[in-house]
Amino acid sequence: IGEDIGASLQMVQLISCIAGTLSWLIIASDGRIMDWIRRGVMFGVLYILRILFGFRKMWSKLRHCDCDYRYRYDDFYDYYKNSIQSIKDSFAKGFNFPTGALLLLGILLEDLPQVIVTFIIEDLGEEDGFSLSSTALLNLLLSFFDIGHKLAEAWDSPKDMVRVADSLLHVIREHSRAVRSLILMSGSRFVSGGDDGIKVMEIETDASTGNITHKVLRSWDEENVLEMVKLDESKIVVRYDE
């Protein structure tokens, strides 16, 4: 059979296995692998830009006189710094992608090609008609089981998002003075206390876009909060600076 199977078919099978495994690892690592890829691409782009800047600097120095070179160098250096910062900002913003989409991508890139390749191999290996060997049946069984498992995961987690970014997810500026204590209550609700009082806030995430917002549920004007301790999901103890 091995002589009949072309190198292109073997390459398709290898690529599909790698792509499917990568999609599953992205989910299992909660986006960390995708974050490593994003960082690698960013450093690669910045490295290439630095090389181009070095060549541009040498060319300008060889072509122009000192005064003209200094003027052109300063002008180009400003453009270079702005380009570097723009690239860093664009990569730092990151992106969100749904877990279900990654699972479906894994099915398209790994499981379905495995099923197709299995039928092709069996068809090439049989001279008299078409039949499935026990190994092919086992491979098909495992492939269909994996497809069903991924579809169930995608169905159960339609709103799960994986975020890849360096930047802060969300910035909260509800206190005008220093914050001394922070307590996580039930779910996405938390209490913050500081020199200007106590606030109860809740974090909300848009399932479609992944954008994060917050709202203040309640606030008290008791100042000079030093420490807060959680008793249960609805009670806290506060210590003030007398």
Coordinates of C-alpha atoms in Angstrom, one line a residue:
I1 CA 0.0 0.0 0.0
G2 CA 2.8 2.3 0.9
E3 CA 4.1 2.4 -2.7
D4 CA 0.6 3.4 -4.0
I5 CA 0.1 6.2 -1.6
G6 CA 1.7 9.4 -3.0
A7 CA 3.8 11.8 -1.1
S8 CA 1.2 14.5 -1.4
L9 CA -1.4 12.3 0.3
Q10 CA 1.0 11.6 3.2
M11 CA 1.7 15.3 3.5
V12 CA -2.0 16.1 3.6
Q13 CA -2.4 13.6 6.4
L14 CA 0.6 15.0 8.4
I15 CA -0.6 18.6 8.0
S16 CA -4.1 17.8 9.1
C17 CA -2.8 16.0 12.2
I18 CA -0.6 19.0 13.1
A19 CA -3.4 21.6 12.5
G20 CA -5.9 19.6 14.5
T21 CA -3.5 19.1 17.4
L22 CA -2.6 22.8 17.4
S23 CA -6.3 23.8 17.5
W24 CA -6.9 21.5 20.4
L25 CA -3.8 22.7 22.3
I26 CA -4.9 26.3 21.9
I27 CA -8.2 25.5 23.7
A28 CA -6.5 23.3 26.3
S29 CA -3.9 26.1 27.1
D30 CA -6.6 28.8 27.2
G31 CA -5.0 30.6 24.3
R32 CA -1.4 30.6 25.7
I33 CA -0.1 28.8 22.6
M34 CA -1.8 31.3 20.3
D35 CA -0.3 34.1 22.5
W36 CA 3.2 32.6 22.0
I37 CA 2.6 32.6 18.2
R38 CA 1.4 36.2 18.3
R39 CA 4.5 37.2 20.3
G40 CA 6.8 35.4 17.9
V41 CA 5.2 37.1 14.9
M42 CA 5.5 40.5 16.6
F43 CA 9.2 40.0 17.5
G44 CA 9.8 38.7 13.9
V45 CA 8.2 41.8 12.4
L46 CA 10.1 44.1 14.7
Y47 CA 13.4 42.4 14.0
I48 CA 12.9 42.7 10.3
L49 CA 12.1 46.4 10.7
R50 CA 15.3 47.0 12.7
I51 CA 17.3 45.3 10.0
L52 CA 15.7 47.5 7.4
F53 CA 16.3 50.6 9.5
G54 CA 20.0 49.6 9.8
F55 CA 20.4 49.3 6.1
R56 CA 18.6 52.6 5.5
K57 CA 20.9 54.3 8.1
M58 CA 24.1 53.0 6.3
W59 CA 22.8 54.0 2.9
S60 CA 21.9 57.5 4.0
K61 CA 25.3 58.0 5.7
L62 CA 27.2 56.9 2.6
R63 CA 25.1 58.9 0.2
H64 CA 24.8 62.3 2.0
C65 CA 27.0 64.7 3.7
D66 CA 27.0 65.0 7.5
C67 CA 24.6 67.8 7.8
D68 CA 22.2 66.5 5.3
Y69 CA 22.5 63.0 6.8
R70 CA 21.7 64.2 10.3
Y71 CA 18.5 65.9 9.0
R72 CA 17.4 62.9 7.0
Y73 CA 18.4 60.5 9.9
D74 CA 16.4 62.4 12.5
D75 CA 13.4 62.5 10.2
F76 CA 13.6 58.8 9.4
Y77 CA 14.3 57.9 13.0
D78 CA 11.0 59.6 14.1
Y79 CA 9.2 57.6 11.4
Y80 CA 10.9 54.4 12.6
K81 CA 9.9 55.0 16.3
N82 CA 6.3 55.7 15.3
S83 CA 6.3 52.5 13.2
I84 CA 7.7 50.4 16.1
Q85 CA 5.1 51.8 18.5
S86 CA 2.3 51.3 16.1
I87 CA 3.2 47.6 15.5
K88 CA 3.5 47.0 19.3
D89 CA 0.1 48.7 19.9
S90 CA -1.6 46.6 17.2
F91 CA -0.2 43.4 18.6
A92 CA -0.9 44.3 22.2
K93 CA -4.6 44.8 21.6
G94 CA -4.8 41.2 20.7
F95 CA -8.1 39.5 19.7
N96 CA -10.8 37.2 20.9
F97 CA -12.0 34.1 19.2
P98 CA -14.8 31.6 20.3
T99 CA -13.9 28.2 21.6
G100 CA -16.7 26.6 19.4
A101 CA -15.1 28.0 16.3
L102 CA -11.7 26.4 17.2
L103 CA -13.4 23.1 17.8
L104 CA -15.1 23.2 14.4
L105 CA -11.8 24.2 12.8
G106 CA -10.2 21.2 14.4
I107 CA -13.0 19.0 12.8
L108 CA -12.4 20.5 9.4
L109 CA -8.6 20.4 9.5
E110 CA -8.1 17.1 11.3
D111 CA -11.0 14.7 11.6
L112 CA -12.7 15.0 8.2
P113 CA -9.3 14.7 6.3
Q114 CA -8.5 11.7 8.4
V115 CA -11.8 10.0 7.3
I116 CA -11.2 10.9 3.7
V117 CA -7.6 9.7 3.7
T118 CA -8.7 6.4 5.4
F119 CA -11.1 5.7 2.5
I120 CA -8.5 6.6 -0.1
I121 CA -5.9 4.3 1.5
E122 CA -8.3 1.4 1.7
D123 CA -9.4 2.0 -1.9
L124 CA -5.8 1.9 -3.1
G125 CA -5.0 -1.1 -1.1
E126 CA -7.8 -3.3 -2.4
E127 CA -7.4 -4.8 -5.9
D128 CA -10.7 -6.7 -6.0
G129 CA -13.4 -4.4 -5.0
F130 CA -13.6 -2.1 -1.9
S131 CA -13.6 -3.3 1.7
L132 CA -12.5 -1.9 5.0
S133 CA -9.9 -3.5 7.2
S134 CA -10.1 -3.8 10.9
T135 CA -7.5 -1.0 11.3
A136 CA -9.5 1.3 9.0
L137 CA -12.7 0.6 11.0
L138 CA -10.9 1.4 14.2
N139 CA -9.6 4.6 12.7
L140 CA -13.0 5.7 11.5
L141 CA -14.6 4.8 14.9
L142 CA -12.1 7.0 16.7
S143 CA -12.5 9.8 14.2
F144 CA -16.3 9.9 14.5
F145 CA -16.0 9.7 18.3
D146 CA -13.7 12.7 18.2
I147 CA -16.0 14.6 15.9
G148 CA -19.0 13.9 18.2
H149 CA -17.0 15.0 21.2
K150 CA -15.9 18.3 19.7
L151 CA -19.4 19.0 18.4
A152 CA -20.8 18.4 21.9
E153 CA -18.1 20.8 23.4
A154 CA -19.0 23.4 20.8
W155 CA -22.7 23.1 21.6
D156 CA -22.2 23.3 25.3
S157 CA -19.9 26.4 25.2
P158 CA -21.4 28.8 22.6
K159 CA -20.3 31.9 24.6
D160 CA -16.9 30.8 25.7
M161 CA -14.2 33.1 24.4
V162 CA -10.4 32.8 24.4
R163 CA -8.5 36.1 24.5
V164 CA -5.0 36.6 23.2
A165 CA -3.5 40.0 24.2
D166 CA -0.9 41.8 26.3
S167 CA -3.0 44.7 27.2
L168 CA -5.3 45.0 30.2
L169 CA -8.7 43.5 29.7
H170 CA -10.5 46.4 31.3
V171 CA -9.7 49.5 33.4
I172 CA -12.0 50.6 36.2
R173 CA -11.7 54.2 37.5
E174 CA -14.5 54.6 40.0
H175 CA -12.4 55.8 43.0
S176 CA -11.0 59.3 43.1
R177 CA -8.5 58.4 45.9
A178 CA -6.4 55.4 46.8
V179 CA -7.9 51.9 46.9
R180 CA -6.9 49.9 50.0
S181 CA -8.8 46.7 49.7
L182 CA -10.5 44.5 47.1
I183 CA -12.8 41.5 47.7
L184 CA -14.2 39.1 45.1
M185 CA -17.8 38.2 45.9
S186 CA -20.0 35.7 44.0
G187 CA -19.6 35.4 40.3
S188 CA -18.2 38.6 38.7
R189 CA -19.2 40.8 41.6
F190 CA -16.6 42.5 43.8
V191 CA -16.3 45.1 46.5
S192 CA -13.6 47.8 46.5
G193 CA -12.8 50.1 49.5
G194 CA -10.4 53.0 49.9
D195 CA -9.9 56.5 51.1
D196 CA -13.1 57.8 49.4
G197 CA -15.5 55.0 50.4
I198 CA -16.8 51.6 49.4
K199 CA -18.2 50.5 46.0
V200 CA -19.9 47.3 44.9
M201 CA -19.3 46.6 41.2
E202 CA -20.0 43.9 38.7
I203 CA -18.1 42.9 35.5
E204 CA -20.1 42.1 32.4
T205 CA -18.7 40.5 29.2
D206 CA -20.4 40.8 25.8
A207 CA -20.6 37.2 24.4
S208 CA -20.6 38.3 20.8
T209 CA -17.7 40.7 20.9
G210 CA -15.8 39.8 24.1
N211 CA -15.8 43.4 25.2
I212 CA -15.7 43.9 29.0
T213 CA -17.7 46.6 30.9
H214 CA -18.6 47.2 34.5
K215 CA -21.3 48.9 36.5
V216 CA -21.5 50.2 40.1
L217 CA -24.3 48.5 41.9
R218 CA -24.0 50.3 45.2
S219 CA -21.7 52.7 47.0
W220 CA -21.1 54.1 50.5
D221 CA -19.2 57.3 51.4
E222 CA -17.5 56.0 54.5
E223 CA -13.9 57.2 54.1
N224 CA -10.5 55.9 55.1
V225 CA -11.1 52.2 54.6
L226 CA -8.0 50.2 55.6
E227 CA -9.1 46.6 55.2
M228 CA -12.1 44.5 54.3
V229 CA -12.7 40.8 55.1
K230 CA -15.4 38.6 53.4
L231 CA -17.6 36.6 55.7
D232 CA -19.9 35.0 53.1
E233 CA -21.4 35.9 49.7
S234 CA -23.3 38.8 51.1
K235 CA -21.4 40.1 54.2
I236 CA -18.1 41.8 54.7
V237 CA -16.3 43.3 57.7
V238 CA -14.6 46.7 57.3
R239 CA -11.8 48.2 59.3
Y240 CA -11.4 52.0 59.2
D241 CA -8.5 54.4 59.9
E242 CA -9.7 56.4 62.9

